[in-house]
């Protein structure tokens, strides 16, 4: 093999492959803003059409396979499926396993990254803010409980009854996300989780943490953190929450695993 095969003018530390729903306009720019020197983002899109239904998520999961095949040709070092609800309504384990098989690199889906992030922070009880419709909110509640977390509260905007509402998630201003987080906060919650990769969260994480005294996990923050730590990159990223500034140790695929009690059930 010629020497040029090892050259990388960009992404010389890592190339992250990211698959987002076609309507998502927030995940990519937030990943780019978080990326440390030498880390690049390479994106594929999975078509998402219509209102939020189980069928729409399963159709998108099929489109994810095509995007994964495309990203494999870009020689990425890790691949992430950037959709929290899509990796909850559909099987998280099946999605991740398929991504690994297609790309031959470590893979993560956002829901799994959130689990790993909560575990890294020592979280036991979460307050959850989402933009989702009711059936997705209930799916998320069950998902978190299956992974061993108590859900103190869940506040949803109920967006997704139409395609336009789904797009509207990406228009929610960060100031309102702050208010969502404060509204869902409860004394018994030790962590606040803001769910959805199409919510612009990274500019308000530090303020929420300062005003509540609790760590904050958001979908994009957790997924980007998981990509770095899966690759063993220990970068401390300041200004976007304790997860990125304090949880610096590598993680493995076991970080996303279901507890033994859930598997037995």
CSV table of C-alpha atoms in Angstrom, one decimal:
chain,number,residue,atom,x,y,z
A,1,UNK,CA,0.0,0.0,0.0
A,2,UNK,CA,1.4,3.4,-0.9
A,3,UNK,CA,2.2,5.8,1.9
A,4,UNK,CA,-0.5,8.2,0.9
A,5,UNK,CA,-3.1,5.7,2.2
A,6,UNK,CA,-2.3,6.8,5.7
A,7,UNK,CA,-2.4,10.6,5.1
A,8,UNK,CA,-5.1,12.7,6.6
A,9,UNK,CA,-5.0,16.5,6.0
A,10,UNK,CA,-8.1,16.7,8.3
A,11,UNK,CA,-9.4,14.2,10.8
A,12,UNK,CA,-5.8,13.2,11.6
A,13,UNK,CA,-6.9,12.3,15.2
A,14,UNK,CA,-10.3,10.9,14.4
A,15,UNK,CA,-13.1,11.0,11.8
A,16,UNK,CA,-16.5,10.7,13.2
A,17,UNK,CA,-19.3,9.3,11.0
A,18,UNK,CA,-22.6,10.8,11.9
A,19,UNK,CA,-26.0,9.6,10.6
A,20,UNK,CA,-28.9,12.1,11.2
A,21,UNK,CA,-32.6,12.2,10.3
A,22,UNK,CA,-33.1,14.1,7.1
A,23,UNK,CA,-35.0,16.8,8.9
A,24,UNK,CA,-32.3,17.4,11.6
A,25,UNK,CA,-30.5,20.7,11.3
A,26,UNK,CA,-28.9,20.9,14.8
A,27,UNK,CA,-26.8,17.8,15.4
A,28,UNK,CA,-24.2,18.5,12.7
A,29,UNK,CA,-23.4,22.1,13.8
A,30,UNK,CA,-23.3,21.1,17.5
A,31,UNK,CA,-20.9,18.3,16.7
A,32,UNK,CA,-18.7,20.7,14.7
A,33,UNK,CA,-18.7,23.2,17.5
A,34,UNK,CA,-17.6,20.6,20.1
A,35,UNK,CA,-15.0,19.0,17.9
A,36,UNK,CA,-11.4,19.4,19.2
A,37,UNK,CA,-8.4,20.0,16.9
A,38,UNK,CA,-7.8,17.1,14.6
A,39,UNK,CA,-11.3,15.6,14.8
A,40,UNK,CA,-13.7,15.9,11.9
A,41,UNK,CA,-17.4,15.1,11.3
A,42,UNK,CA,-18.7,13.3,8.2
A,43,UNK,CA,-22.4,13.1,7.8
A,44,UNK,CA,-25.0,10.9,6.1
A,45,UNK,CA,-28.8,11.5,6.2
A,46,UNK,CA,-31.6,9.0,6.7
A,47,UNK,CA,-35.0,10.1,5.2
A,48,UNK,CA,-37.6,10.9,7.8
A,49,UNK,CA,-41.1,11.7,6.5
A,50,UNK,CA,-44.5,12.3,7.9
A,51,UNK,CA,-45.8,12.7,11.5
A,52,UNK,CA,-44.1,10.8,14.4
A,53,UNK,CA,-45.3,7.2,14.3
A,54,UNK,CA,-43.6,3.9,15.0
A,55,UNK,CA,-43.8,3.1,11.3
A,56,UNK,CA,-41.9,6.3,10.4
A,57,UNK,CA,-39.1,5.4,12.8
A,58,UNK,CA,-38.8,1.9,11.3
A,59,UNK,CA,-38.7,3.3,7.8
A,60,UNK,CA,-35.9,5.7,8.9
A,61,UNK,CA,-34.0,2.7,10.4
A,62,UNK,CA,-33.9,1.1,7.0
A,63,UNK,CA,-32.5,4.3,5.5
A,64,UNK,CA,-29.8,4.3,8.2
A,65,UNK,CA,-28.4,1.2,6.6
A,66,UNK,CA,-27.9,2.9,3.3
A,67,UNK,CA,-26.2,5.9,5.0
A,68,UNK,CA,-23.9,3.5,7.0
A,69,UNK,CA,-22.8,1.8,3.8
A,70,UNK,CA,-21.9,5.2,2.4
A,71,UNK,CA,-20.0,6.3,5.5
A,72,UNK,CA,-18.0,3.2,5.5
A,73,UNK,CA,-16.4,4.4,2.2
A,74,UNK,CA,-15.2,7.5,4.0
A,75,UNK,CA,-13.0,5.4,6.3
A,76,UNK,CA,-14.5,6.9,9.5
A,77,UNK,CA,-13.2,5.7,12.9
A,78,UNK,CA,-16.5,5.6,14.7
A,79,UNK,CA,-20.1,5.9,13.5
A,80,UNK,CA,-23.0,7.4,15.4
A,81,UNK,CA,-26.7,7.3,14.7
A,82,UNK,CA,-27.8,10.7,15.8
A,83,UNK,CA,-31.4,10.1,16.8
A,84,UNK,CA,-32.5,9.6,20.4
A,85,UNK,CA,-36.1,8.6,19.8
A,86,UNK,CA,-35.2,6.5,16.7
A,87,UNK,CA,-32.8,4.4,18.9
A,88,UNK,CA,-35.5,4.0,21.6
A,89,UNK,CA,-38.6,3.2,19.5
A,90,UNK,CA,-36.5,0.8,17.4
A,91,UNK,CA,-34.1,-1.7,18.9
A,92,UNK,CA,-30.9,0.0,20.2
A,93,UNK,CA,-29.0,-3.2,20.2
A,94,UNK,CA,-30.0,-4.1,16.6
A,95,UNK,CA,-29.2,-0.7,15.3
A,96,UNK,CA,-25.7,-0.6,16.8
A,97,UNK,CA,-24.9,-4.2,15.8
A,98,UNK,CA,-25.9,-3.5,12.2
A,99,UNK,CA,-23.9,-0.2,12.1
A,100,UNK,CA,-20.8,-2.1,13.3
A,101,UNK,CA,-21.2,-4.8,10.8
A,102,UNK,CA,-21.6,-2.4,7.9
A,103,UNK,CA,-18.8,0.0,8.8
A,104,UNK,CA,-16.4,-2.3,10.6
A,105,UNK,CA,-15.7,0.4,13.3
A,106,UNK,CA,-17.2,1.0,16.8
A,107,UNK,CA,-20.7,2.3,16.7
A,108,UNK,CA,-23.1,4.1,19.0
A,109,UNK,CA,-26.7,5.3,18.8
A,110,UNK,CA,-27.7,8.4,20.8
A,111,UNK,CA,-29.9,6.5,23.3
A,112,UNK,CA,-27.0,4.3,24.1
A,113,UNK,CA,-24.7,7.3,24.5
A,114,UNK,CA,-27.1,8.8,27.0
A,115,UNK,CA,-27.1,5.6,29.0
A,116,UNK,CA,-23.3,5.6,29.1
A,117,UNK,CA,-23.2,9.3,30.0
A,118,UNK,CA,-25.6,8.8,32.9
A,119,UNK,CA,-23.6,5.9,34.2
A,120,UNK,CA,-20.4,7.9,33.9
A,121,UNK,CA,-21.9,10.7,36.0
A,122,UNK,CA,-23.3,8.2,38.6
A,123,UNK,CA,-26.9,9.2,37.9
A,124,UNK,CA,-29.7,7.2,39.5
A,125,UNK,CA,-32.7,9.5,39.1
A,126,UNK,CA,-33.3,11.7,36.1
A,127,UNK,CA,-35.7,14.6,35.2
A,128,UNK,CA,-36.4,14.5,31.5
A,129,UNK,CA,-37.3,17.3,29.0
A,130,UNK,CA,-38.2,16.4,25.5
A,131,UNK,CA,-39.9,17.8,22.4
A,132,UNK,CA,-41.7,14.5,21.7
A,133,UNK,CA,-45.3,13.3,21.3
A,134,UNK,CA,-46.8,11.2,24.0
A,135,UNK,CA,-46.0,7.7,22.7
A,136,UNK,CA,-42.3,8.6,22.2
A,137,UNK,CA,-42.2,10.1,25.7
A,138,UNK,CA,-43.6,6.9,27.2
A,139,UNK,CA,-41.2,4.8,25.2
A,140,UNK,CA,-38.4,6.9,26.6
A,141,UNK,CA,-39.6,6.5,30.1
A,142,UNK,CA,-39.7,2.7,29.8
A,143,UNK,CA,-36.3,2.7,28.1
A,144,UNK,CA,-34.6,4.6,31.0
A,145,UNK,CA,-36.3,2.5,33.6
A,146,UNK,CA,-35.2,-0.7,31.7
A,147,UNK,CA,-31.6,0.6,32.0
A,148,UNK,CA,-32.0,1.1,35.7
A,149,UNK,CA,-32.7,4.8,36.0
A,150,UNK,CA,-35.6,6.3,38.0
A,151,UNK,CA,-37.6,8.9,36.1
A,152,UNK,CA,-38.6,11.7,38.5
A,153,UNK,CA,-40.5,13.7,35.8
A,154,UNK,CA,-40.9,13.9,32.1
A,155,UNK,CA,-41.9,17.2,30.3
A,156,UNK,CA,-42.6,17.0,26.6
A,157,UNK,CA,-43.5,19.7,24.0
A,158,UNK,CA,-45.6,17.1,22.1
A,159,UNK,CA,-44.2,18.2,18.7
A,160,UNK,CA,-44.5,15.7,15.9
A,161,UNK,CA,-48.2,15.5,14.9
A,162,UNK,CA,-47.2,16.7,11.4
A,163,UNK,CA,-44.0,16.8,9.3
A,164,UNK,CA,-43.8,20.5,9.9
A,165,UNK,CA,-44.0,20.1,13.6
A,166,UNK,CA,-41.1,17.7,13.4
A,167,UNK,CA,-39.1,20.3,11.6
A,168,UNK,CA,-40.1,22.8,14.2
A,169,UNK,CA,-38.1,21.0,16.9
A,170,UNK,CA,-35.0,22.4,15.3
A,171,UNK,CA,-36.4,25.9,15.7
A,172,UNK,CA,-36.9,25.7,19.5
A,173,UNK,CA,-34.6,28.5,20.9
A,174,UNK,CA,-32.1,27.5,23.5
A,175,UNK,CA,-33.7,29.9,26.0
A,176,UNK,CA,-36.8,27.8,25.9
A,177,UNK,CA,-34.8,24.6,26.4
A,178,UNK,CA,-33.5,26.2,29.6
A,179,UNK,CA,-37.0,26.8,30.7
A,180,UNK,CA,-38.0,23.2,29.8
A,181,UNK,CA,-35.1,21.9,32.0
A,182,UNK,CA,-36.1,24.1,34.9
A,183,UNK,CA,-39.8,23.0,34.6
A,184,UNK,CA,-38.9,19.3,34.7
A,185,UNK,CA,-36.4,19.6,37.6
A,186,UNK,CA,-37.4,17.8,40.8
A,187,UNK,CA,-35.7,17.7,44.2
A,188,UNK,CA,-35.3,13.9,44.0
A,189,UNK,CA,-33.6,14.0,40.5
A,190,UNK,CA,-29.8,14.0,40.6
A,191,UNK,CA,-29.5,14.7,36.8
A,192,UNK,CA,-31.4,16.6,34.1
A,193,UNK,CA,-31.6,15.0,30.7
A,194,UNK,CA,-32.7,17.0,27.7
A,195,UNK,CA,-33.6,14.6,24.9
A,196,UNK,CA,-33.5,15.0,21.1
A,197,UNK,CA,-30.6,15.6,18.7
A,198,UNK,CA,-32.6,18.3,16.9
A,199,UNK,CA,-32.8,20.5,20.0
A,200,UNK,CA,-30.1,23.3,20.2
A,201,UNK,CA,-28.9,22.6,23.8
A,202,UNK,CA,-25.2,23.1,24.0
A,203,UNK,CA,-25.3,26.9,24.8
A,204,UNK,CA,-27.5,26.5,27.9
A,205,UNK,CA,-26.0,23.3,29.5
A,206,UNK,CA,-23.6,25.3,31.7
A,207,UNK,CA,-26.3,27.7,32.8
A,208,UNK,CA,-28.7,24.9,33.7
A,209,UNK,CA,-26.0,23.2,35.7
A,210,UNK,CA,-25.1,26.4,37.5
A,211,UNK,CA,-28.7,27.2,38.4
A,212,UNK,CA,-29.7,23.7,39.5
A,213,UNK,CA,-26.4,22.4,40.9
A,214,UNK,CA,-27.0,19.2,38.9
A,215,UNK,CA,-25.2,17.7,35.9
A,216,UNK,CA,-27.0,18.0,32.6
A,217,UNK,CA,-27.0,15.4,29.8
A,218,UNK,CA,-28.2,16.3,26.4
A,219,UNK,CA,-28.5,14.1,23.3
A,220,UNK,CA,-25.8,15.7,21.2
A,221,UNK,CA,-23.4,16.4,24.1
A,222,UNK,CA,-23.7,12.7,25.2
A,223,UNK,CA,-23.3,11.3,21.7
A,224,UNK,CA,-20.3,13.4,20.9
A,225,UNK,CA,-18.7,12.5,24.3
A,226,UNK,CA,-19.3,8.8,23.6
A,227,UNK,CA,-17.6,9.0,20.1
A,228,UNK,CA,-14.5,10.6,21.7
A,229,UNK,CA,-14.3,8.2,24.6
A,230,UNK,CA,-14.9,5.1,22.4
A,231,UNK,CA,-11.8,6.1,20.5
A,232,UNK,CA,-9.9,6.7,23.7
A,233,UNK,CA,-9.6,10.5,23.2
A,234,UNK,CA,-9.5,12.2,26.6
A,235,UNK,CA,-10.1,15.8,25.5
A,236,UNK,CA,-11.5,18.0,28.2
A,237,UNK,CA,-14.1,20.3,26.6
A,238,UNK,CA,-15.1,23.2,28.8
A,239,UNK,CA,-18.3,25.2,28.8
A,240,UNK,CA,-20.8,22.5,27.8
A,241,UNK,CA,-21.4,20.5,31.0
A,242,UNK,CA,-19.6,18.3,33.5
A,243,UNK,CA,-19.8,15.3,31.2
A,244,UNK,CA,-17.4,16.7,28.7
A,245,UNK,CA,-15.2,18.5,31.2
A,246,UNK,CA,-15.0,15.8,33.9
A,247,UNK,CA,-15.7,12.3,32.4
A,248,UNK,CA,-12.5,11.8,30.5
A,249,UNK,CA,-11.9,8.0,30.8
A,250,UNK,CA,-12.3,5.7,27.8
A,251,UNK,CA,-15.6,3.7,27.4
A,252,UNK,CA,-16.3,0.4,25.7
A,253,UNK,CA,-19.3,-1.1,24.0
A,254,UNK,CA,-20.2,-2.6,27.4
A,255,UNK,CA,-21.0,0.9,28.5
A,256,UNK,CA,-24.3,0.7,26.6
A,257,UNK,CA,-25.3,-2.8,27.7
A,258,UNK,CA,-28.7,-3.6,29.3
A,259,UNK,CA,-28.5,-4.5,33.0
A,260,UNK,CA,-28.6,-8.3,33.7
A,261,UNK,CA,-32.0,-7.9,35.4
A,262,UNK,CA,-33.5,-6.3,32.3
A,263,UNK,CA,-32.1,-9.0,30.0
A,264,UNK,CA,-33.6,-11.7,32.3
A,265,UNK,CA,-37.0,-10.0,32.2
